[in-house]
mmCIF file of C-alpha atoms in Angstrom:
data_model
loop_
_atom_site.group_PDB
_atom_site.id
_atom_site.type_symbol
_atom_site.label_atom_id
_atom_site.label_comp_id
_atom_site.label_asym_id
_atom_site.label_seq_id
_atom_site.Cartn_x
_atom_site.Cartn_y
_atom_site.Cartn_z
ATOM 1 C CA UNK A 1339 -13.720 -7.480 27.206
ATOM 2 C CA UNK A 1340 -10.483 -5.809 28.301
ATOM 3 C CA UNK A 1341 -7.817 -6.079 27.150
ATOM 4 C CA UNK A 1342 -3.946 -6.898 28.893
ATOM 5 C CA UNK A 1343 -3.212 -4.005 30.788
ATOM 6 C CA UNK A 1344 0.269 -2.288 32.333
ATOM 7 C CA UNK A 1345 1.243 0.621 34.013
ATOM 8 C CA UNK A 1346 2.924 2.397 34.321
ATOM 9 C CA UNK A 1347 3.176 2.909 30.190
ATOM 10 C CA UNK A 1348 6.262 4.934 31.301
ATOM 11 C CA UNK A 1349 8.657 5.256 33.989
ATOM 12 C CA UNK A 1350 12.182 7.076 33.904
ATOM 13 C CA UNK A 1351 14.252 5.521 36.840
ATOM 14 C CA UNK A 1352 17.958 6.190 37.792
ATOM 15 C CA UNK A 1353 21.238 3.454 38.309
ATOM 16 C CA UNK A 1354 20.907 1.543 41.302
ATOM 17 C CA UNK A 1355 16.999 2.314 41.948
ATOM 18 C CA UNK A 1356 13.903 -0.503 41.846
ATOM 19 C CA UNK A 1357 11.495 -0.847 39.759
ATOM 20 C CA UNK A 1358 8.039 -3.242 40.022
ATOM 21 C CA UNK A 1359 6.447 -3.184 37.087
ATOM 22 C CA UNK A 1360 2.189 -4.391 37.217
ATOM 23 C CA UNK A 1361 0.086 -6.381 34.582
ATOM 24 C CA UNK A 1362 -3.703 -7.215 34.682
ATOM 25 C CA UNK A 1363 -3.874 -10.008 32.151
ATOM 26 C CA UNK A 1364 -7.107 -10.879 30.645
ATOM 27 C CA UNK A 1365 -10.290 -11.750 32.731
ATOM 28 C CA UNK A 1366 -9.635 -15.609 32.953
ATOM 29 C CA UNK A 1367 -6.250 -16.275 31.775
ATOM 30 C CA UNK A 1368 -3.996 -17.684 34.250
ATOM 31 C CA UNK A 1369 -0.807 -17.816 32.633
ATOM 32 C CA UNK A 1370 1.379 -14.306 32.326
ATOM 33 C CA UNK A 1371 4.763 -13.811 30.507
ATOM 34 C CA UNK A 1372 7.250 -11.181 30.867
ATOM 35 C CA UNK A 1373 9.257 -9.711 27.901
ATOM 36 C CA UNK A 1374 11.912 -7.936 27.467
ATOM 37 C CA UNK A 1375 12.603 -5.535 23.987
ATOM 38 C CA UNK A 1376 15.176 -3.412 22.753
ATOM 39 C CA UNK A 1377 16.547 -1.994 19.631
ATOM 40 C CA UNK A 1378 19.502 -4.444 20.102
ATOM 41 C CA UNK A 1379 18.413 -7.149 21.529
ATOM 42 C CA UNK A 1380 15.148 -7.303 19.882
ATOM 43 C CA UNK A 1381 12.539 -9.671 22.285
ATOM 44 C CA UNK A 1382 14.147 -11.795 24.924
ATOM 45 C CA UNK A 1383 11.506 -13.572 27.741
ATOM 46 C CA UNK A 1384 12.003 -13.289 30.785
ATOM 47 C CA UNK A 1385 9.631 -15.276 33.488
ATOM 48 C CA UNK A 1386 6.059 -16.442 33.097
ATOM 49 C CA UNK A 1387 4.024 -17.212 35.719
ATOM 50 C CA UNK A 1388 0.884 -19.675 35.810
ATOM 51 C CA UNK A 1389 -0.950 -20.464 38.900
ATOM 52 C CA UNK A 1390 1.077 -17.813 40.778
ATOM 53 C CA UNK A 1391 4.093 -19.934 40.676
ATOM 54 C CA UNK A 1392 7.180 -19.213 37.788
ATOM 55 C CA UNK A 1393 7.432 -21.781 35.569
ATOM 56 C CA UNK A 1394 9.479 -20.368 32.837
ATOM 57 C CA UNK A 1395 12.809 -18.664 33.551
ATOM 58 C CA UNK A 1396 14.656 -16.834 30.381
ATOM 59 C CA UNK A 1397 18.276 -16.281 30.776
ATOM 60 C CA UNK A 1398 18.177 -12.828 32.871
ATOM 61 C CA UNK A 1399 19.894 -12.026 36.032
ATOM 62 C CA UNK A 1400 18.837 -12.911 39.525
ATOM 63 C CA UNK A 1401 17.625 -8.733 39.863
ATOM 64 C CA UNK A 1402 14.722 -9.104 37.527
ATOM 65 C CA UNK A 1403 11.976 -11.167 39.528
ATOM 66 C CA UNK A 1404 8.472 -11.628 39.515
ATOM 67 C CA UNK A 1405 4.977 -13.094 40.877
ATOM 68 C CA UNK A 1406 1.387 -13.268 40.481
ATOM 69 C CA UNK A 1407 -1.136 -12.873 42.980
ATOM 70 C CA UNK A 1408 -3.761 -14.964 43.102
ATOM 71 C CA UNK A 1409 -6.326 -12.644 40.393
ATOM 72 C CA UNK A 1410 -3.336 -13.830 38.351
ATOM 73 C CA UNK A 1411 -2.442 -10.228 38.396
ATOM 74 C CA UNK A 1412 1.063 -10.168 37.665
ATOM 75 C CA UNK A 1413 4.559 -7.708 38.464
ATOM 76 C CA UNK A 1414 7.735 -7.570 38.422
ATOM 77 C CA UNK A 1415 10.629 -6.139 39.562
ATOM 78 C CA UNK A 1416 13.942 -5.074 38.355
ATOM 79 C CA UNK A 1417 16.642 -4.138 41.353
ATOM 80 C CA UNK A 1418 20.202 -2.342 41.551
ATOM 81 C CA UNK A 1419 18.905 -0.762 37.929
ATOM 82 C CA UNK A 1420 21.549 -0.075 35.042
ATOM 83 C CA UNK A 1421 21.260 1.922 32.501
ATOM 84 C CA UNK A 1422 20.538 -1.571 30.113
ATOM 85 C CA UNK A 1423 17.871 -2.271 31.705
ATOM 86 C CA UNK A 1424 16.381 0.600 29.354
ATOM 87 C CA UNK A 1425 13.449 -1.233 27.644
ATOM 88 C CA UNK A 1426 10.208 -1.675 26.746
ATOM 89 C CA UNK A 1427 8.743 -3.822 29.238
ATOM 90 C CA UNK A 1428 5.420 -6.494 28.081
ATOM 91 C CA UNK A 1429 3.502 -8.171 28.793
ATOM 92 C CA UNK A 1430 1.028 -11.290 27.560
ATOM 93 C CA UNK A 1431 -1.982 -13.335 29.354
ATOM 94 C CA UNK A 1432 -2.865 -16.837 27.894
ATOM 95 C CA UNK A 1433 -5.438 -18.602 28.881
ATOM 96 C CA UNK A 1434 -2.350 -21.781 30.147
ATOM 97 C CA UNK A 1435 0.427 -22.866 30.626
ATOM 98 C CA UNK A 1436 2.883 -23.159 27.484
ATOM 99 C CA UNK A 1437 2.674 -20.310 25.678
ATOM 100 C CA UNK A 1438 -0.487 -21.452 23.769
ATOM 101 C CA UNK A 1439 -2.746 -18.069 22.250
ATOM 102 C CA UNK A 1440 -1.256 -15.188 24.067
ATOM 103 C CA UNK A 1441 -1.533 -11.544 24.002
ATOM 104 C CA UNK A 1442 -0.040 -8.369 24.724
ATOM 105 C CA UNK A 1443 -0.463 -5.252 26.814
ATOM 106 C CA UNK A 1444 0.894 -1.615 25.737
ATOM 107 C CA UNK A 1445 4.398 -2.334 27.464
ATOM 108 C CA UNK A 1446 6.284 -0.064 30.030
ATOM 109 C CA UNK A 1447 8.326 1.831 28.695
ATOM 110 C CA UNK A 1448 11.776 2.087 31.369
ATOM 111 C CA UNK A 1449 14.257 4.528 31.499
ATOM 112 C CA UNK A 1450 17.083 4.484 32.635
ATOM 113 C CA UNK A 1451 19.589 6.944 33.838
ATOM 114 C CA UNK B 548 24.366 -16.865 16.627
ATOM 115 C CA UNK B 549 20.284 -16.831 17.518
ATOM 116 C CA UNK B 550 19.063 -19.880 16.082
ATOM 117 C CA UNK B 551 15.877 -17.250 14.390
ATOM 118 C CA UNK B 552 17.000 -15.295 12.126
ATOM 119 C CA UNK B 553 14.587 -13.160 9.674
ATOM 120 C CA UNK B 554 15.541 -11.329 5.876
ATOM 121 C CA UNK B 555 14.519 -8.904 5.048
ATOM 122 C CA UNK B 556 16.444 -6.491 7.603
ATOM 123 C CA UNK B 557 13.604 -4.042 6.322
ATOM 124 C CA UNK B 558 11.377 -3.611 3.612
ATOM 125 C CA UNK B 559 9.579 -1.210 1.104
ATOM 126 C CA UNK B 560 6.754 -1.885 -0.454
ATOM 127 C CA UNK B 561 3.575 0.242 -2.630
ATOM 128 C CA UNK B 562 -0.111 -0.424 -2.015
ATOM 129 C CA UNK B 563 -1.669 -3.232 -3.108
ATOM 130 C CA UNK B 564 1.820 -4.705 -4.019
ATOM 131 C CA UNK B 565 2.700 -8.881 -2.233
ATOM 132 C CA UNK B 566 5.779 -9.354 -0.107
ATOM 133 C CA UNK B 567 7.346 -12.412 1.375
ATOM 134 C CA UNK B 568 8.930 -12.176 4.697
ATOM 135 C CA UNK B 569 11.503 -15.755 5.906
ATOM 136 C CA UNK B 570 11.982 -16.905 9.071
ATOM 137 C CA UNK B 571 14.812 -19.625 8.926
ATOM 138 C CA UNK B 572 15.899 -21.402 12.331
ATOM 139 C CA UNK B 573 18.607 -24.096 13.980
ATOM 140 C CA UNK B 574 16.452 -24.730 17.151
ATOM 141 C CA UNK B 575 16.051 -28.820 17.564
ATOM 142 C CA UNK B 576 13.019 -30.200 18.768
ATOM 143 C CA UNK B 577 11.041 -27.695 17.606
ATOM 144 C CA UNK B 578 7.845 -27.332 19.284
ATOM 145 C CA UNK B 579 5.544 -24.521 17.239
ATOM 146 C CA UNK B 580 6.351 -21.513 15.091
ATOM 147 C CA UNK B 581 4.193 -17.833 15.435
ATOM 148 C CA UNK B 582 4.834 -15.069 13.578
ATOM 149 C CA UNK B 583 3.678 -11.744 15.219
ATOM 150 C CA UNK B 584 2.788 -8.334 13.765
ATOM 151 C CA UNK B 585 4.165 -5.280 16.265
ATOM 152 C CA UNK B 586 2.836 -1.773 15.286
ATOM 153 C CA UNK B 587 5.307 1.005 16.625
ATOM 154 C CA UNK B 588 4.605 1.651 20.619
ATOM 155 C CA UNK B 589 2.190 -1.236 21.140
ATOM 156 C CA UNK B 590 2.505 -5.155 22.036
ATOM 157 C CA UNK B 591 2.971 -7.416 19.427
ATOM 158 C CA UNK B 592 -0.426 -9.707 17.783
ATOM 159 C CA UNK B 593 -0.504 -12.982 17.315
ATOM 160 C CA UNK B 594 -0.905 -13.958 13.067
ATOM 161 C CA UNK B 595 -0.496 -16.952 12.752
ATOM 162 C CA UNK B 596 0.520 -20.306 15.026
ATOM 163 C CA UNK B 597 2.087 -23.232 13.818
ATOM 164 C CA UNK B 598 3.856 -27.164 15.092
ATOM 165 C CA UNK B 599 5.111 -28.933 13.329
ATOM 166 C CA UNK B 600 2.776 -31.371 11.438
ATOM 167 C CA UNK B 601 1.225 -28.017 9.364
ATOM 168 C CA UNK B 602 2.723 -26.577 6.888
ATOM 169 C CA UNK B 603 0.547 -23.079 6.187
ATOM 170 C CA UNK B 604 -2.156 -21.365 7.846
ATOM 171 C CA UNK B 605 -3.533 -18.049 6.987
ATOM 172 C CA UNK B 606 -5.203 -15.078 8.654
ATOM 173 C CA UNK B 607 -6.652 -13.349 6.339
ATOM 174 C CA UNK B 608 -4.368 -11.768 3.899
ATOM 175 C CA UNK B 609 -1.590 -13.281 5.622
ATOM 176 C CA UNK B 610 -0.636 -16.728 4.210
ATOM 177 C CA UNK B 611 2.507 -18.202 6.835
ATOM 178 C CA UNK B 612 4.150 -21.011 5.505
ATOM 179 C CA UNK B 613 6.151 -24.227 7.312
ATOM 180 C CA UNK B 614 8.364 -26.336 5.750
ATOM 181 C CA UNK B 615 9.959 -28.442 8.938
ATOM 182 C CA UNK B 616 12.673 -31.000 7.429
ATOM 183 C CA UNK B 617 14.736 -27.232 5.757
ATOM 184 C CA UNK B 618 13.414 -25.875 9.303
ATOM 185 C CA UNK B 619 12.392 -22.324 6.788
ATOM 186 C CA UNK B 620 8.929 -20.092 7.850
ATOM 187 C CA UNK B 621 7.950 -17.885 5.276
ATOM 188 C CA UNK B 622 5.141 -15.207 5.668
ATOM 189 C CA UNK B 623 3.522 -14.450 2.453
ATOM 190 C CA UNK B 624 1.248 -10.877 2.904
ATOM 191 C CA UNK B 625 -1.551 -10.410 0.325
ATOM 192 C CA UNK B 626 -2.217 -7.334 -1.418
ATOM 193 C CA UNK B 627 -0.077 -5.004 1.087
ATOM 194 C CA UNK B 628 -1.841 -1.963 3.008
ATOM 195 C CA UNK B 629 -0.644 0.991 4.808
ATOM 196 C CA UNK B 630 -1.623 -1.048 7.609
ATOM 197 C CA UNK B 631 0.799 -3.118 7.333
ATOM 198 C CA UNK B 632 3.416 -0.993 7.668
ATOM 199 C CA UNK B 633 4.748 -2.973 11.213
ATOM 200 C CA UNK B 634 7.611 -4.770 12.624
ATOM 201 C CA UNK B 635 6.980 -9.043 11.498
ATOM 202 C CA UNK B 636 8.529 -11.404 14.457
ATOM 203 C CA UNK B 637 8.871 -15.023 14.444
ATOM 204 C CA UNK B 638 9.631 -16.244 17.201
ATOM 205 C CA UNK B 639 10.284 -20.314 17.568
ATOM 206 C CA UNK B 640 8.979 -22.051 20.566
ATOM 207 C CA UNK B 641 11.328 -26.061 21.439
ATOM 208 C CA UNK B 642 10.597 -27.738 24.247
ATOM 209 C CA UNK B 643 12.650 -28.147 27.015
ATOM 210 C CA UNK B 644 12.693 -31.673 30.274
ATOM 211 C CA UNK B 645 9.926 -30.372 33.307
ATOM 212 C CA UNK B 646 7.236 -29.142 30.331
ATOM 213 C CA UNK B 647 8.788 -26.671 30.194
ATOM 214 C CA UNK B 648 9.692 -23.615 26.401
ATOM 215 C CA UNK B 649 12.291 -21.863 25.850
ATOM 216 C CA UNK B 650 11.143 -18.422 23.498
ATOM 217 C CA UNK B 651 13.586 -18.020 20.716
ATOM 218 C CA UNK B 652 13.051 -14.562 19.281
ATOM 219 C CA UNK B 653 13.687 -13.209 15.224
ATOM 220 C CA UNK B 654 14.823 -9.772 15.486
ATOM 221 C CA UNK B 655 11.842 -9.240 13.554
ATOM 222 C CA UNK B 656 11.256 -7.512 9.387
ATOM 223 C CA UNK B 657 10.349 -3.708 9.278
ATOM 224 C CA UNK B 658 8.497 -3.437 7.204
ATOM 225 C CA UNK B 659 6.723 0.188 5.524
ATOM 226 C CA UNK B 660 3.720 0.070 2.912
ATOM 227 C CA UNK B 661 3.812 2.648 0.968
ATOM 228 C CA UNK B 662 1.157 4.835 -0.950
#
């Protein structure tokens, strides 16, 4: 069974631009969660999607948004990029919502210049 | 102040030795506590997940313990191997209204196992 895939793996943007990251969960998994990881803050939860609806949200500004499609694939978007948005963005999938057994993808490394 | 504190921040041990990583938390109420292993450049991998009623759980050479009264958890690694070199992250989940959950992350312990 294929694992969680994230695209792209690496991305370089400049301040003010926007970016869209993609996550394909494990087949049959219906919950997708997004996380930001930086050396200073560690892992931080962004949001969780289940059945195309955002079910949980972390403490991030509205520039961070996401969505989930009917096939459970998810995208997250960051608008008006800031230097501090440089981070590893991780996606995790699980069968159901509630943060039960989660499987993480390899992440997308975003660098904002 | 972070509600999940991990110690030590980093640790170097010799291959074959045992080690114990600590996680203290203040969040309440408590839903579950997880330990993740994250290799450099890769996503975290779940090692154990424990609910309030569980006080120990093993996954091969990894054994996690939980004392919900003192709000402390530890991850014990037995007979360490070079492949154990990674960051170990403790995560405490708390429920809140409307069937939501909050995730509280520790900043991790970086473990280096040397030959």
